[in-house]
Amino acid sequence: ARAQIGVTGLAVMGSNIARNFARHGHTVALHNRSIAKTDALIEEHGSEGDFVRTETIEEFVAALQKPRRVLIMVKAGDPTDAVIEELASAMEPGDIIIDGGNALYTDTIRREASLRDRGLHFVGAGISGGEEGALNGPSIMPGGPKESYQALGPLLESIAAQVDGTPCCTHIGPDGSGHFVKMVHNGIEYADMQLIGEAYNLFRDALGYDADQVADVFTEWNSGDLESYLVEITAEVLKQKDAKTGKALVDVIVDAAEQKGTGRWTVKSALDLGVPVTGIAEAVFARALSGAREQRKAAVGLASGRLADKPADAAQFTEDIRQALYASKVVAYAQGFDQIAAGSAEYDWDLHPADLATIWRGGCIIRARFLNRIKDAYDENPKLPSLILAPYFRDAIETAIDSWRRVVSTATLLGIPVPAFASSLSYYDALRAERLPAALTQGQRDFFGAHTYERVDAEGKFHTLWSGDRSEVQA
Ligand code: 6PG
């Protein structure tokens, strides 16, 4: 046996990761349900490194040095369970199975427990960066037994993206934590994409810009605080021309956004954990609304009202949108990190936010210059009550706040939807409010259901005898 790592599931992501391992000098055993993919990889890229071609699972497992390390890159769900079972029956205690797909973290918790009972290590690893990242350096979020990281960490770190000499890979925590963190990463990705979409929409509908003009704005923004992969590719997408019509490609793409589910999972989990991830939720709902094509068709032509004219000062409005985007982005990350803290507490994972910010600086879809700031913020205070309260972000929002309000109010007056900008601003206003209307909610709940309330000036729970003499009793 001579391979240091095996990869099974050789679709694009699997092939690219296998090539990435080989390019870093590791001998890679290859396995795929149909041998044609394995042969194609070896034929096209065999010269990039040392690959071992195997046909059966037994052959595959036999090709691996101990402790055996196998990375599964198949479709999340039932296919993963089937491959795990096949592998587990052929492997020995101490061997490591890594699931590199976008698995639901509760599935990972279940799989880890069942393999642990059989003496095997199961590592649920979030891998971000798409096809390009898989080949040239992704961000990797492996969760699972700590001891498995000794045999696995160096291998994964060698193929991960590197930022300032630090690999974008670290042991996240036990069982499902790696996939949980990847899930929230994707939720933040949804929010970030939605915010960028709202900014684009404002340029188009409020300022009347064409795709090329908006592309130029994003290109410029990418050299400042907003520098990020998503801003960079936004300009690329907007610049692309359609060969068939000569129009901007974005103008011939159907405006109905799809999803494979990680954003929806993030929101479902946030609901269970009781964490307000309003930016991510608005992004998921915005995709759903865009996809309600029949309903939208029927609603075109509904009254709009238009209480404002197009912004007179385009340069000022552009700067306002930039500030609104930055501030809303801070809110989306703050909410995502809150969810990670809540997940960590719920499952006893002991997650470290600064580590996550560190490994998200490169390789992944949400990589951005400002992740360095997030890392600094958590390095300085790991117990930060909210990212928004870190001095750097507090100042950034203070600088942005007037612009943010102008963007939301102008959009509203013009009838342009900005669900994520608006809800992020409302979240911020609610968070900093001294009094919320929740006091009234509590009064109502006590009125109709004797659900009790707390008082600002006394300990304990109280109830007003609403249908009696309306005196107050201690509950
Ligand atoms: C990544 C991406 C990746 C994938 C998402 C897209 O980090 O590399 O998040 O995981 O592109 O699955 O998700 P949707 O299809 O739900 O938009």
PDB file of N, CA, C and O and ligand atoms in Angstrom, residues 102 127-130 182 185-186 189-190 258-262 287 365, ligand 1:
ATOM      1  N   ASN A 102     -21.514  18.801   1.043  1.00  0.00           N
ATOM      2  CA  ASN A 102     -22.313  19.734   1.851  1.00  0.00           C
ATOM      3  C   ASN A 102     -23.364  18.940   2.623  1.00  0.00           C
ATOM      4  O   ASN A 102     -24.562  19.043   2.352  1.00  0.00           O
ATOM      5  N   ILE A 127     -16.071  22.031   2.714  1.00  0.00           N
ATOM      6  CA  ILE A 127     -15.046  22.473   1.761  1.00  0.00           C
ATOM      7  C   ILE A 127     -15.659  23.560   0.897  1.00  0.00           C
ATOM      8  O   ILE A 127     -16.686  23.347   0.265  1.00  0.00           O
ATOM      9  N   SER A 128     -15.041  24.715   0.911  1.00  0.00           N
ATOM     10  CA  SER A 128     -15.578  25.821   0.114  1.00  0.00           C
ATOM     11  C   SER A 128     -14.574  26.308  -0.919  1.00  0.00           C
ATOM     12  O   SER A 128     -13.361  26.228  -0.704  1.00  0.00           O
ATOM     13  N   GLY A 129     -15.104  26.827  -1.990  1.00  0.00           N
ATOM     14  CA  GLY A 129     -14.255  27.428  -3.006  1.00  0.00           C
ATOM     15  C   GLY A 129     -14.623  26.993  -4.411  1.00  0.00           C
ATOM     16  O   GLY A 129     -13.986  27.398  -5.381  1.00  0.00           O
ATOM     17  N   GLY A 130     -15.642  26.148  -4.501  1.00  0.00           N
ATOM     18  CA  GLY A 130     -16.095  25.712  -5.819  1.00  0.00           C
ATOM     19  C   GLY A 130     -15.025  24.890  -6.525  1.00  0.00           C
ATOM     20  O   GLY A 130     -14.071  24.419  -5.902  1.00  0.00           O
ATOM     21  N   LYS A 182     -19.774  25.162   7.930  1.00  0.00           N
ATOM     22  CA  LYS A 182     -19.868  25.339   6.468  1.00  0.00           C
ATOM     23  C   LYS A 182     -21.282  25.781   6.077  1.00  0.00           C
ATOM     24  O   LYS A 182     -21.472  26.604   5.183  1.00  0.00           O
ATOM     25  N   HIS A 185     -21.529  29.362   6.837  1.00  0.00           N
ATOM     26  CA  HIS A 185     -20.746  30.023   5.776  1.00  0.00           C
ATOM     27  C   HIS A 185     -21.630  30.223   4.541  1.00  0.00           C
ATOM     28  O   HIS A 185     -21.671  31.298   3.950  1.00  0.00           O
ATOM     29  N   ASN A 186     -22.335  29.178   4.153  1.00  0.00           N
ATOM     30  CA  ASN A 186     -23.184  29.290   2.967  1.00  0.00           C
ATOM     31  C   ASN A 186     -24.346  30.256   3.193  1.00  0.00           C
ATOM     32  O   ASN A 186     -24.739  30.975   2.285  1.00  0.00           O
ATOM     33  N   GLU A 189     -22.985  33.488   2.673  1.00  0.00           N
ATOM     34  CA  GLU A 189     -22.808  33.606   1.208  1.00  0.00           C
ATOM     35  C   GLU A 189     -24.124  34.061   0.545  1.00  0.00           C
ATOM     36  O   GLU A 189     -24.128  34.968  -0.297  1.00  0.00           O
ATOM     37  N   TYR A 190     -25.226  33.456   0.957  1.00  0.00           N
ATOM     38  CA  TYR A 190     -26.541  33.867   0.413  1.00  0.00           C
ATOM     39  C   TYR A 190     -26.809  35.334   0.711  1.00  0.00           C
ATOM     40  O   TYR A 190     -27.269  36.091  -0.147  1.00  0.00           O
ATOM     41  N   GLU A 258     -32.112  29.851  -7.883  1.00  0.00           N
ATOM     42  CA  GLU A 258     -32.319  28.512  -7.324  1.00  0.00           C
ATOM     43  C   GLU A 258     -31.458  28.329  -6.081  1.00  0.00           C
ATOM     44  O   GLU A 258     -30.657  29.196  -5.727  1.00  0.00           O
ATOM     45  N   GLN A 259     -31.610  27.198  -5.450  1.00  0.00           N
ATOM     46  CA  GLN A 259     -30.760  26.892  -4.290  1.00  0.00           C
ATOM     47  C   GLN A 259     -30.741  25.395  -4.084  1.00  0.00           C
ATOM     48  O   GLN A 259     -31.716  24.704  -4.361  1.00  0.00           O
ATOM     49  N   LYS A 260     -29.600  24.934  -3.558  1.00  0.00           N
ATOM     50  CA  LYS A 260     -29.510  23.511  -3.269  1.00  0.00           C
ATOM     51  C   LYS A 260     -29.862  23.206  -1.824  1.00  0.00           C
ATOM     52  O   LYS A 260     -30.033  22.060  -1.465  1.00  0.00           O
ATOM     53  N   GLY A 261     -29.961  24.227  -0.995  1.00  0.00           N
ATOM     54  CA  GLY A 261     -30.515  23.955   0.331  1.00  0.00           C
ATOM     55  C   GLY A 261     -29.730  24.404   1.548  1.00  0.00           C
ATOM     56  O   GLY A 261     -30.279  24.481   2.636  1.00  0.00           O
ATOM     57  N   THR A 262     -28.443  24.735   1.378  1.00  0.00           N
ATOM     58  CA  THR A 262     -27.674  25.070   2.582  1.00  0.00           C
ATOM     59  C   THR A 262     -28.149  26.375   3.240  1.00  0.00           C
ATOM     60  O   THR A 262     -28.094  26.498   4.458  1.00  0.00           O
ATOM     61  N   ARG A 287     -34.809  34.532  -2.754  1.00  0.00           N
ATOM     62  CA  ARG A 287     -34.666  33.525  -3.817  1.00  0.00           C
ATOM     63  C   ARG A 287     -36.010  32.840  -4.057  1.00  0.00           C
ATOM     64  O   ARG A 287     -36.393  32.594  -5.202  1.00  0.00           O
ATOM     65  N   ILE A 365     -15.871  30.966  -0.806  1.00  0.00           N
ATOM     66  CA  ILE A 365     -16.681  31.893  -1.603  1.00  0.00           C
ATOM     67  C   ILE A 365     -16.842  33.249  -0.901  1.00  0.00           C
ATOM     68  O   ILE A 365     -16.946  34.281  -1.550  1.00  0.00           O
TER      69      ILE A 365
HETATM   70  C1  6PG B   1     -18.839  26.904  -1.613  1.00  0.00           C
HETATM   71  C2  6PG B   1     -20.251  27.005  -2.123  1.00  0.00           C
HETATM   72  C3  6PG B   1     -20.716  25.664  -2.611  1.00  0.00           C
HETATM   73  C4  6PG B   1     -21.879  25.743  -3.561  1.00  0.00           C
HETATM   74  C5  6PG B   1     -23.183  25.978  -2.872  1.00  0.00           C
HETATM   75  C6  6PG B   1     -24.153  26.772  -3.703  1.00  0.00           C
HETATM   76  O1  6PG B   1     -18.624  27.273  -0.476  1.00  0.00           O
HETATM   77  O2  6PG B   1     -17.980  26.489  -2.387  1.00  0.00           O
HETATM   78  O3  6PG B   1     -21.088  27.429  -1.103  1.00  0.00           O
HETATM   79  O4  6PG B   1     -20.920  24.880  -1.495  1.00  0.00           O
HETATM   80  O5  6PG B   1     -21.653  26.622  -4.568  1.00  0.00           O
HETATM   81  O6  6PG B   1     -23.715  24.695  -2.669  1.00  0.00           O
HETATM   82  O7  6PG B   1     -25.359  26.702  -3.061  1.00  0.00           O
HETATM   83  P1  6PG B   1     -26.753  26.968  -3.729  1.00  0.00           P
HETATM   84  O8  6PG B   1     -26.877  26.026  -4.910  1.00  0.00           O
HETATM   85  O9  6PG B   1     -27.702  26.610  -2.637  1.00  0.00           O
HETATM   86  O10 6PG B   1     -26.775  28.390  -4.148  1.00  0.00           O
END
